[in-house]
């Protein structure tokens, strides 16, 4: 590819750009699990827009609905006025997702991004309880605006705030210190003791699998105990399902296997199905004490997203859909497990759950090298964790099985190549 | 219209919805200055998505580009990777907007909403200066996430935070106390005095016309003096042009007539031209000290928006475009001025600048009543100000002149009708 | 004096020591208005321990009571248990001070220093109102612990906190910008406007004369209007009378001439009469909603201070006592006024009220030079103001008239000497 | 005793008074381990002013020095000017305390109370490191002003602040969860992880025995590991020895047996020896980067306290003095241990170290009942812990052995009496 093609970015775009550096090419088209760059090179996508493209790129059914909507001059932007496409989405979401799961939630449109839904959840929890503090967990990631950043663990991101981040207390996530230590006994002691310096919080906020934090996974028993502790102390439980939700772990909501019903749920990323900016906040009806307009935003009523999101929900009407995710998950998990055994030099551990899965390598820099090598071989693969120590497989949850296997082969080839040569000190 | 049609919203959607209450109908289609509801009723739009639809609804040229892009399976969601449609936007924005105005700015994609760009601006200013405080102005509005809310004046919105909002000092906006009092002399004394309790701030953030705050308008001399004070003390000047930018006041940036070059500029709302979620942050190249990924977000790379935004910039290549806005502004201003004279019972003052204009009525509730009456007569009109005391005209900046006049007639008819009957105590 | 005598301090004591630098000698004894150093040199004291020795040093009557108490093994330290000397103080203070002034206050012992009483006042105001913010005023000084520092204006002191100081909003003190500008109209507009970004505060805290801030003096009408504004908005008025109280301005409380009854009053410094650490917080009985021990401290029950404080109150039983202060005040004020006229090169303005009075010189460094020269001539004189631009006369309020005049002569001699030579750039 | 005698307090003094409630009588005189009330009743004092009277009441040697100093009109109040009694104290403290323990510290006079020294320590640590956060420990107690309160664990006291307390992170003290759990491994993992949400702190602050928190005692190995962790991460270690210092645990500083040299040490309470308000802050000379006056206060130069403190240090020149404390400690510890065995109904555990010792009873209300019963029998005894579950023996460290035994007998008698009757539900 011509170097000049990237020059515009380095000249005009801010240095803050980041994925650009790991995938140094100019993309043009995409379909399903495939992406193409300007030079016509084809890539298999195991990244899925960091979880925003769970159904793959430019899904044909959604595409037709979207083109039809636009062609008909359907209203595009309607703030929080009522529109017919919004009503259709509300009804469909209620019918297809909430009711079958016995979830009784009000739906809020807090603005179209993950951090918007998190900020709205924190506000609501504080308003309902009249308390200010929120308990977050080590390596949690919830967004880049000041409210969400306050409950985010990553120190580099936090420092970017430029101000001290307060009203949040970090507690150890499942397995934070080591596998034997029971982190919830610790947390519970803090809440019980009137001398702990930790005020009763408004809420706890957590991801069931930590997407940015390194695919750390909470056990179902741990989630159930968190739920119990919250109920015991009258603390609201917020599940941030922005990355782990919408099927990524095998079920629509990532917390379904735990059998819990969080007080507040945050959804975004893959919600629109087509990669369009869209987010909602769900909460128990009795928590809906908002004043009109108390939280607002210009892009709460983006009807293109309502349209594709409604189309995307059709997948969930098919009982076999979840099975397909599980089949793919199993295939990937087995592959990764065998990789760690076959290549002990990887010093690898399989992390994650469902199709939110990867390998954490103890070898400094190796995971980044694997992602770079895979890119050269036509596979888009991201790293995660505080030191990029995990390489992460995020294929579309309905990816063609053959394509999936092709991608896995590229990973193995990349590893083989790298293990033959000394690990670079890149990164 | 059938009441049942709105029932879904009141049953499933959160009570936080707000415009829904002023415009109680279900919208379906829109084109240019027109909107239609389910019953087929047609409305003239003088609201323009609170400034997100400056070019009107579903502009035909942008629509064709967008349909073409989608049909071709152009990449939709690319995070902050490079894409060809992003590059085209960067080049076009630089050529059409920045260069002709002698502005040398780096462009950052901070996430697709107004509050994202404001949060990124505040972070950058704090990082560059190493200071924590930011000076904001009375009645300023900058967004609903905690960072932006900290610099927002409205007490109801602030209370919604549920936590004390810090690291911000509010100073009086132009004409805050009354017209004689010089608010900047006051501000400058605070900065000069080492005993004032106000630390040297990282930045000042302001809107040149306050969209939500009641169409308060800063004089050009005031803006120039703010700029000088910032330079004198080494404070960064952030202009939040989210609502007043993209032609709303007559020029692309609202600060152009003042001849100043802010250190940081926030743009969103009408930037995509088509009502799609999109925002950028502009800043002097020497301020671009971000680390890669220090501020990020899932929807920074929404290629539909790049596509329509590029198409929208073509309007600005035509020298007559600004003239057209000015012509419409003058027409509206003259109309409003004559209204205040013809109907002294309005107790009205014309507020605002360009097509960001309205009347502030001292009669409690009257502005809201006018908006409600206009809605019944088929005109969409919003109120603004801490007590909704202003009714606000935000027609498309390229609205058909005849349609504009039609809308003005509806306003006058609404006023006439209301002044005949006692003012209700609605609101 | 032998340089070695000071060496111990520079070797062992922290660099934070400060008065030591302006008065570089080792003091041993003191009586009334006189102090002596190790070399036997005698000084007239126009400093009075920064207002902690309003009755002069080692007052003979108090001394006898104190020696008697100690000799009898009266209990010294009793925390907040009941002791007979504490009861006597409570009764006497109530009889001699509160009742004759129609003040109905509860008395709290918050710890023995000025900052203890201020911190307790702020806590109580926040508890009573359930609000967090407090309005303080430019150039106010209230103490060095974080709560008090948050409401203190001086930027060097504030920076010493090492953390951002929040929950306080600084408003302009009387005459802050210039004499014409009405600072309270400004403050009132901020409180009235729901878009000002300033939440309704729990309290306003102020000094009627700013001791550290440069002897800025609030007019009685200004105080009365502040009181009215507080009442109008349900804000508690805290008068910090730590430095201006106990007769310094001519009456026991400095706010008496304004005829107001603050909700909370802070007293310390000269309260014990003998320079012993002692402070009380006074407040309206209906505000006394403290839980037992909610604010505590080891040295709340220092019976030596109760003993001397009780003795000191006897001065106030004599009707002529206040007259004596006024006579001295008048003498000093006339002297200073004539100085400014006689020596225009001083570029001096008389600042302050009562025996809290001085001259602000526009000549950089001159006030400090005058204090240094006076010290050499045997007069202890302090400077104040953000740039030490004021030299400040704080003689004992019952100082011998002849001694007072002697001190004034030294000041004039010092000025004469300095005006003959070019002003140094010291300090 | 006449009820009227206490009436003055309930009428005029604030409800915040607290010890008054546990010891409802009016004290008049005190000597050594004895106190007398107005009715002439004699009490043995096992409370020692909450640790402010380690040498007993009104020590005869100190008393004579103090009377002499006052009689001679020695300067009483000298702010931070140099005085001969201050110099003598500095030299003596250096010779008798610091040098023999190989401690090289600068001495700061931060104001006369415990909270003053803690606030100065926190400020200095933040200034030196440029960081804002401080790690404190569960059940720690450091004072009532906002800075100190932020690092205090007790929830009732914290709530009294009326504002959120920030810039502090609470970590588990030794044995917080249970005896097996290693609280420092937890702490260290938090500091190591860049995803923990806990920024690198300026300092850790702790008490080696928690006086208010319930006599929780850190093991020497735990202190040594804390010291190592601080050194590893460049965190300053602040030991708050306000209550545990000055011999209370058997050595002058409570941390001596651990062999560590904290970066900053806070001393107050018994430092003056006579119960006079007095505090100092000690720190490594290279940390002494204060600007003159950056932290100040009116009562930093209280010469009565310098005088008695100097006299008190003479005790420490006698090698047998520490032995005497140990002898008494052993006697008390053995007594308490045997009590817990002899009276299993107590459900008691011996807590604390040295003469900072007591019994924690699992029976709700019993410890308070024991203190109340002992008071009736003429023994002053305090409770501690978040629920007053510990009764605490704080006799003078040089108490007459016979008096000590007499007090112990009263305790045993009180327990016997109470165990015969059903435990009340008082408190």
Short mmCIF file of N, CA, C and O in Angstrom, two decimals, chain C residues 5 8 12-20 27-31 38 47 58 63 71-76 79-80 82-84 86-87 91 107 113 119 123 144-146 157 269 274 276 288 293 296 298, chain D residues 5 8 12-20 27-31 38 47 58 63 71-76 79-80 82-84 86-87 91 107 112 119 123 144-146 157 269 274 288 290 293 296 298 302:
data_model
loop_
_atom_site.label_atom_id
_atom_site.label_comp_id
_atom_site.label_asym_id
_atom_site.label_seq_id
_atom_site.Cartn_x
_atom_site.Cartn_y
_atom_site.Cartn_z
N UNK C 5 22.58 31.84 69.08
CA UNK C 5 21.33 31.65 69.80
C UNK C 5 20.19 31.28 68.88
O UNK C 5 19.20 30.69 69.30
N UNK C 8 20.02 27.05 66.69
CA UNK C 8 19.22 25.87 67.04
C UNK C 8 17.95 25.81 66.20
O UNK C 8 17.57 24.75 65.71
N UNK C 12 17.15 22.73 63.71
CA UNK C 12 16.19 21.71 64.12
C UNK C 12 14.77 22.02 63.70
O UNK C 12 13.99 21.14 63.39
N UNK C 13 14.40 23.31 63.69
CA UNK C 13 13.00 23.62 63.40
C UNK C 13 12.76 23.68 61.89
O UNK C 13 13.62 24.07 61.11
N UNK C 14 11.57 23.33 61.50
CA UNK C 14 11.21 23.28 60.07
C UNK C 14 11.28 24.67 59.44
O UNK C 14 11.06 25.69 60.09
N UNK C 15 11.51 24.66 58.14
CA UNK C 15 11.57 25.90 57.36
C UNK C 15 10.23 26.63 57.32
O UNK C 15 10.14 27.75 56.82
N UNK C 16 9.19 26.00 57.79
CA UNK C 16 7.87 26.61 57.73
C UNK C 16 7.75 27.81 58.67
O UNK C 16 6.85 28.63 58.51
N UNK C 17 8.66 27.92 59.64
CA UNK C 17 8.57 29.04 60.59
C UNK C 17 8.65 30.36 59.82
O UNK C 17 9.40 30.48 58.84
N UNK C 18 7.92 31.33 60.32
CA UNK C 18 7.78 32.54 59.51
C UNK C 18 7.97 33.86 60.26
O UNK C 18 8.79 34.68 59.88
N UNK C 19 7.25 34.09 61.36
CA UNK C 19 7.44 35.36 62.09
C UNK C 19 8.87 35.48 62.57
O UNK C 19 9.43 36.58 62.66
N UNK C 20 9.44 34.36 62.90
CA UNK C 20 10.84 34.25 63.27
C UNK C 20 11.73 35.04 62.32
O UNK C 20 12.76 35.62 62.72
N UNK C 27 12.99 35.78 72.22
CA UNK C 27 12.24 36.44 73.28
C UNK C 27 12.23 35.61 74.56
O UNK C 27 12.26 34.38 74.51
N UNK C 28 12.18 36.31 75.69
CA UNK C 28 12.18 35.60 76.97
C UNK C 28 11.00 36.00 77.85
O UNK C 28 10.30 35.14 78.37
N UNK C 29 10.81 37.27 78.02
CA UNK C 29 9.78 37.73 78.96
C UNK C 29 8.85 38.74 78.27
O UNK C 29 9.21 39.31 77.23
N UNK C 30 7.70 38.93 78.91
CA UNK C 30 6.75 39.91 78.37
C UNK C 30 5.81 40.34 79.48
O UNK C 30 5.50 39.58 80.40
N UNK C 31 5.36 41.59 79.41
CA UNK C 31 4.40 42.12 80.39
C UNK C 31 3.66 43.29 79.78
O UNK C 31 4.30 44.22 79.25
N UNK C 38 16.57 37.97 74.77
CA UNK C 38 17.67 37.43 75.59
C UNK C 38 18.75 38.46 75.91
O UNK C 38 19.38 38.41 76.97
N UNK C 47 1.76 44.22 67.98
CA UNK C 47 1.45 43.03 67.19
C UNK C 47 0.42 42.18 67.96
O UNK C 47 -0.53 41.64 67.41
N UNK C 58 0.55 38.68 79.78
CA UNK C 58 0.63 38.27 81.18
C UNK C 58 -0.06 39.24 82.14
O UNK C 58 0.50 39.65 83.17
N UNK C 63 -3.05 36.41 85.72
CA UNK C 63 -1.88 35.65 86.16
C UNK C 63 -2.09 35.10 87.56
O UNK C 63 -1.82 33.93 87.83
N UNK C 71 -1.59 26.04 91.48
CA UNK C 71 -1.08 25.71 92.81
C UNK C 71 -2.04 24.77 93.55
O UNK C 71 -1.61 23.81 94.21
N UNK C 72 -3.33 25.02 93.39
CA UNK C 72 -4.35 24.20 94.05
C UNK C 72 -4.59 22.85 93.38
O UNK C 72 -5.54 22.14 93.74
N UNK C 73 -3.80 22.54 92.36
CA UNK C 73 -4.03 21.32 91.59
C UNK C 73 -5.45 21.24 91.02
O UNK C 73 -6.06 20.16 90.95
N UNK C 74 -5.93 22.38 90.61
CA UNK C 74 -7.19 22.37 89.83
C UNK C 74 -7.00 21.47 88.62
O UNK C 74 -5.91 21.41 88.04
N UNK C 75 -8.06 20.78 88.24
CA UNK C 75 -7.93 19.87 87.10
C UNK C 75 -7.52 20.66 85.86
O UNK C 75 -8.08 21.72 85.57
N UNK C 76 -6.50 20.18 85.13
CA UNK C 76 -5.96 20.91 83.99
C UNK C 76 -6.68 20.52 82.71
O UNK C 76 -7.14 21.37 81.96
N UNK C 79 -11.02 17.08 78.91
CA UNK C 79 -11.78 16.78 77.68
C UNK C 79 -13.13 17.51 77.70
O UNK C 79 -13.14 18.69 78.03
N UNK C 80 -14.20 16.81 77.39
CA UNK C 80 -15.48 17.53 77.48
C UNK C 80 -16.32 17.02 78.65
O UNK C 80 -17.54 17.06 78.63
N UNK C 82 -17.52 17.60 82.60
CA UNK C 82 -17.88 18.82 83.33
C UNK C 82 -16.79 19.14 84.35
O UNK C 82 -16.26 18.25 85.01
N UNK C 83 -16.44 20.42 84.45
CA UNK C 83 -15.52 20.84 85.51
C UNK C 83 -16.04 22.15 86.08
O UNK C 83 -16.78 22.88 85.40
N UNK C 84 -15.65 22.43 87.27
CA UNK C 84 -16.21 23.64 87.90
C UNK C 84 -15.70 24.90 87.21
O UNK C 84 -16.43 25.87 87.06
N UNK C 86 -15.02 25.23 84.08
CA UNK C 86 -15.75 25.35 82.82
C UNK C 86 -17.14 25.92 83.08
O UNK C 86 -17.61 26.79 82.34
N UNK C 87 -17.77 25.44 84.16
CA UNK C 87 -19.10 25.95 84.47
C UNK C 87 -19.05 27.43 84.77
O UNK C 87 -19.89 28.21 84.31
N UNK C 91 -21.15 30.32 82.68
CA UNK C 91 -22.07 31.26 83.34
C UNK C 91 -21.65 32.71 83.11
O UNK C 91 -22.46 33.57 82.78
N UNK C 107 -23.18 27.27 73.42
CA UNK C 107 -21.72 27.38 73.36
C UNK C 107 -21.12 26.00 73.14
O UNK C 107 -21.42 25.05 73.87
N UNK C 113 -8.33 25.98 68.81
CA UNK C 113 -7.76 26.92 67.86
C UNK C 113 -8.82 27.50 66.94
O UNK C 113 -9.94 26.99 66.85
N UNK C 119 -13.98 24.97 61.44
CA UNK C 119 -14.38 23.65 60.92
C UNK C 119 -15.69 23.19 61.55
O UNK C 119 -16.56 22.61 60.88
N UNK C 123 -19.21 22.42 59.49
CA UNK C 123 -19.88 21.13 59.64
C UNK C 123 -21.33 21.32 60.07
O UNK C 123 -22.25 20.71 59.51
N UNK C 144 -6.01 26.82 58.45
CA UNK C 144 -5.10 26.04 57.64
C UNK C 144 -5.48 24.57 57.49
O UNK C 144 -4.82 23.85 56.76
N UNK C 145 -6.49 24.09 58.21
CA UNK C 145 -6.92 22.72 57.98
C UNK C 145 -7.85 22.71 56.77
O UNK C 145 -8.40 23.75 56.40
N UNK C 146 -8.03 21.55 56.14
CA UNK C 146 -8.62 21.53 54.80
C UNK C 146 -10.00 22.20 54.73
O UNK C 146 -10.29 22.91 53.77
N UNK C 157 -1.47 29.91 50.35
CA UNK C 157 -1.98 29.01 51.40
C UNK C 157 -2.82 27.88 50.78
O UNK C 157 -2.71 26.72 51.17
N UNK C 269 -8.44 33.13 69.54
CA UNK C 269 -7.36 34.10 69.78
C UNK C 269 -7.39 34.72 71.19
O UNK C 269 -6.92 34.10 72.13
N UNK C 274 -5.14 35.41 77.97
CA UNK C 274 -3.75 35.27 78.43
C UNK C 274 -2.86 34.66 77.34
O UNK C 274 -1.72 34.34 77.60
N UNK C 276 -3.58 31.75 75.94
CA UNK C 276 -3.69 30.30 76.00
C UNK C 276 -4.60 29.80 74.87
O UNK C 276 -5.57 30.46 74.53
N UNK C 288 -28.70 23.50 67.28
CA UNK C 288 -27.87 22.57 68.07
C UNK C 288 -28.32 21.11 67.89
O UNK C 288 -28.79 20.46 68.82
N UNK C 293 -20.48 13.84 70.53
CA UNK C 293 -19.19 13.38 70.02
C UNK C 293 -19.05 13.45 68.51
O UNK C 293 -18.03 13.01 67.96
N UNK C 296 -15.24 16.16 67.86
CA UNK C 296 -14.56 16.11 69.16
C UNK C 296 -13.11 16.56 69.05
O UNK C 296 -12.73 17.20 68.05
N UNK C 298 -9.09 16.45 71.57
CA UNK C 298 -8.46 16.19 72.87
C UNK C 298 -8.45 17.40 73.80
O UNK C 298 -8.61 17.28 75.00
N UNK D 5 -26.08 21.26 89.68
CA UNK D 5 -24.71 21.57 89.32
C UNK D 5 -24.41 21.26 87.87
O UNK D 5 -23.50 21.81 87.28
N UNK D 8 -26.28 23.82 84.28
CA UNK D 8 -25.66 24.86 83.46
C UNK D 8 -25.18 24.29 82.14
O UNK D 8 -25.34 24.89 81.08
N UNK D 12 -26.56 25.58 78.60
CA UNK D 12 -25.75 26.50 77.79
C UNK D 12 -24.82 25.78 76.83
O UNK D 12 -24.54 26.27 75.75
N UNK D 13 -24.31 24.60 77.21
CA UNK D 13 -23.33 23.97 76.34
C UNK D 13 -24.03 23.14 75.25
O UNK D 13 -25.10 22.58 75.47
N UNK D 14 -23.36 23.04 74.13
CA UNK D 14 -23.94 22.33 72.98
C UNK D 14 -24.12 20.85 73.28
O UNK D 14 -23.39 20.24 74.06
N UNK D 15 -25.09 20.26 72.59
CA UNK D 15 -25.38 18.83 72.71
C UNK D 15 -24.22 17.95 72.26
O UNK D 15 -24.25 16.74 72.42
N UNK D 16 -23.22 18.55 71.65
CA UNK D 16 -22.11 17.77 71.10
C UNK D 16 -21.24 17.16 72.21
O UNK D 16 -20.50 16.21 72.00
N UNK D 17 -21.38 17.70 73.44
CA UNK D 17 -20.57 17.19 74.55
C UNK D 17 -20.84 15.70 74.74
O UNK D 17 -21.97 15.24 74.60
N UNK D 18 -19.79 14.96 75.09
CA UNK D 18 -19.95 13.51 75.06
C UNK D 18 -19.43 12.78 76.30
O UNK D 18 -20.15 12.04 76.94
N UNK D 19 -18.17 13.00 76.71
CA UNK D 19 -17.67 12.30 77.90
C UNK D 19 -18.50 12.65 79.14
O UNK D 19 -18.68 11.86 80.05
N UNK D 20 -18.94 13.90 79.12
CA UNK D 20 -19.84 14.42 80.13
C UNK D 20 -20.97 13.43 80.43
O UNK D 20 -21.43 13.29 81.56
N UNK D 27 -15.96 17.80 87.92
CA UNK D 27 -14.62 17.61 88.48
C UNK D 27 -14.02 18.95 88.90
O UNK D 27 -14.29 19.99 88.29
N UNK D 28 -13.19 18.87 89.93
CA UNK D 28 -12.56 20.10 90.41
C UNK D 28 -11.04 20.01 90.46
O UNK D 28 -10.34 20.87 89.97
N UNK D 29 -10.55 18.93 91.08
CA UNK D 29 -9.11 18.83 91.29
C UNK D 29 -8.62 17.48 90.79
O UNK D 29 -9.39 16.54 90.60
N UNK D 30 -7.29 17.40 90.62
CA UNK D 30 -6.69 16.15 90.17
C UNK D 30 -5.22 16.14 90.55
O UNK D 30 -4.56 17.19 90.59
N UNK D 31 -4.72 14.98 90.83
CA UNK D 31 -3.28 14.85 91.15
C UNK D 31 -2.87 13.42 90.88
O UNK D 31 -3.52 12.47 91.37
N UNK D 38 -16.88 17.75 92.75
CA UNK D 38 -17.36 18.79 93.65
C UNK D 38 -17.84 18.25 94.99
O UNK D 38 -17.73 18.91 96.02
N UNK D 47 -8.16 6.58 82.62
CA UNK D 47 -8.59 7.16 81.35
C UNK D 47 -7.49 8.09 80.82
O UNK D 47 -7.15 8.10 79.63
N UNK D 58 -1.22 16.83 86.82
CA UNK D 58 -0.53 17.87 87.59
C UNK D 58 0.76 17.37 88.25
O UNK D 58 0.99 17.60 89.45
N UNK D 63 4.75 21.01 87.43
CA UNK D 63 3.95 22.08 88.03
C UNK D 63 4.85 23.20 88.57
O UNK D 63 4.59 24.38 88.34
N UNK D 71 5.23 32.94 87.03
CA UNK D 71 5.56 33.95 88.02
C UNK D 71 6.59 34.95 87.48
O UNK D 71 6.48 36.15 87.70
N UNK D 72 7.55 34.43 86.72
CA UNK D 72 8.61 35.28 86.16
C UNK D 72 8.17 36.07 84.94
O UNK D 72 9.01 36.68 84.26
N UNK D 73 6.87 35.97 84.57
CA UNK D 73 6.39 36.62 83.36
C UNK D 73 7.14 36.16 82.12
O UNK D 73 7.43 36.96 81.20
N UNK D 74 7.50 34.91 82.10
CA UNK D 74 8.02 34.34 80.85
C UNK D 74 7.00 34.55 79.75
O UNK D 74 5.79 34.50 80.00
N UNK D 75 7.48 34.76 78.55
CA UNK D 75 6.54 35.03 77.44
C UNK D 75 5.63 33.82 77.26
O UNK D 75 6.07 32.68 77.27
N UNK D 76 4.32 34.08 77.18
CA UNK D 76 3.33 32.99 77.11
C UNK D 76 3.07 32.57 75.67
O UNK D 76 3.15 31.40 75.33
N UNK D 79 3.63 32.89 68.98
CA UNK D 79 3.45 32.44 67.59
C UNK D 79 4.66 31.61 67.16
O UNK D 79 5.07 30.74 67.92
N UNK D 80 5.20 31.86 65.99
CA UNK D 80 6.40 31.08 65.66
C UNK D 80 7.66 31.92 65.68
O UNK D 80 8.61 31.66 64.96
N UNK D 82 11.04 33.12 67.78
CA UNK D 82 11.96 32.36 68.63
C UNK D 82 11.76 32.77 70.09
O UNK D 82 11.59 33.94 70.40
N UNK D 83 11.77 31.79 70.97
CA UNK D 83 11.75 32.10 72.41
C UNK D 83 12.71 31.15 73.10
O UNK D 83 13.03 30.08 72.57
N UNK D 84 13.17 31.56 74.26
CA UNK D 84 14.19 30.73 74.92
C UNK D 84 13.59 29.40 75.38
O UNK D 84 14.25 28.36 75.32
N UNK D 86 11.26 27.72 73.92
CA UNK D 86 11.11 26.89 72.72
C UNK D 86 12.46 26.28 72.35
O UNK D 86 12.54 25.09 72.01
N UNK D 87 13.51 27.10 72.42
CA UNK D 87 14.83 26.59 72.09
C UNK D 87 15.22 25.46 73.03
O UNK D 87 15.75 24.43 72.62
N UNK D 91 16.16 21.60 71.84
CA UNK D 91 17.43 20.96 72.17
C UNK D 91 17.21 19.69 72.98
O UNK D 91 17.80 18.65 72.72
N UNK D 107 11.72 19.38 63.18
CA UNK D 107 10.55 19.52 64.06
C UNK D 107 9.72 20.70 63.60
O UNK D 107 10.22 21.81 63.44
N UNK D 112 -1.58 23.39 68.09
CA UNK D 112 -1.43 22.62 69.32
C UNK D 112 -2.24 21.33 69.43
O UNK D 112 -2.28 20.75 70.51
N UNK D 119 -3.00 17.16 59.78
CA UNK D 119 -3.22 17.98 58.58
C UNK D 119 -1.89 18.45 57.98
O UNK D 119 -1.72 18.46 56.76
N UNK D 123 -0.49 17.50 54.21
CA UNK D 123 -0.08 18.57 53.28
C UNK D 123 1.34 18.35 52.79
O UNK D 123 1.62 18.45 51.59
N UNK D 144 -10.70 15.53 63.47
CA UNK D 144 -12.05 15.97 63.11
C UNK D 144 -12.10 17.09 62.09
O UNK D 144 -13.18 17.46 61.64
N UNK D 145 -10.96 17.66 61.71
CA UNK D 145 -11.00 18.66 60.64
C UNK D 145 -10.98 17.91 59.31
O UNK D 145 -10.58 16.74 59.25
N UNK D 146 -11.42 18.57 58.25
CA UNK D 146 -11.75 17.84 57.02
C UNK D 146 -10.59 16.99 56.48
O UNK D 146 -10.79 15.86 56.04
N UNK D 157 -18.51 9.75 62.45
CA UNK D 157 -17.67 10.94 62.39
C UNK D 157 -17.57 11.47 60.96
O UNK D 157 -17.62 12.67 60.71
N UNK D 269 -1.16 15.08 72.23
CA UNK D 269 -1.71 14.56 73.50
C UNK D 269 -0.74 14.70 74.68
O UNK D 269 -0.65 15.76 75.28
N UNK D 274 1.64 17.77 80.73
CA UNK D 274 0.80 18.35 81.78
C UNK D 274 -0.66 18.50 81.31
O UNK D 274 -1.47 19.08 82.00
N UNK D 288 11.79 18.70 54.15
CA UNK D 288 11.44 20.02 54.70
C UNK D 288 11.44 21.09 53.61
O UNK D 288 12.26 22.01 53.60
N UNK D 290 8.84 23.09 52.94
CA UNK D 290 7.82 24.10 53.23
C UNK D 290 8.31 25.49 52.83
O UNK D 290 9.46 25.84 53.05
N UNK D 293 5.56 30.00 56.42
CA UNK D 293 4.16 30.37 56.62
C UNK D 293 3.17 29.59 55.77
O UNK D 293 1.97 29.88 55.81
N UNK D 296 0.27 27.64 58.94
CA UNK D 296 0.50 28.41 60.15
C UNK D 296 -0.63 28.22 61.15
O UNK D 296 -1.42 27.28 61.02
N UNK D 298 -2.34 30.23 65.09
CA UNK D 298 -2.11 31.20 66.17
C UNK D 298 -1.36 30.61 67.37
O UNK D 298 -0.55 31.27 68.00
N UNK D 302 3.16 28.12 72.16
CA UNK D 302 2.58 28.20 73.51
C UNK D 302 3.67 27.79 74.50
O UNK D 302 3.94 26.62 74.72
#
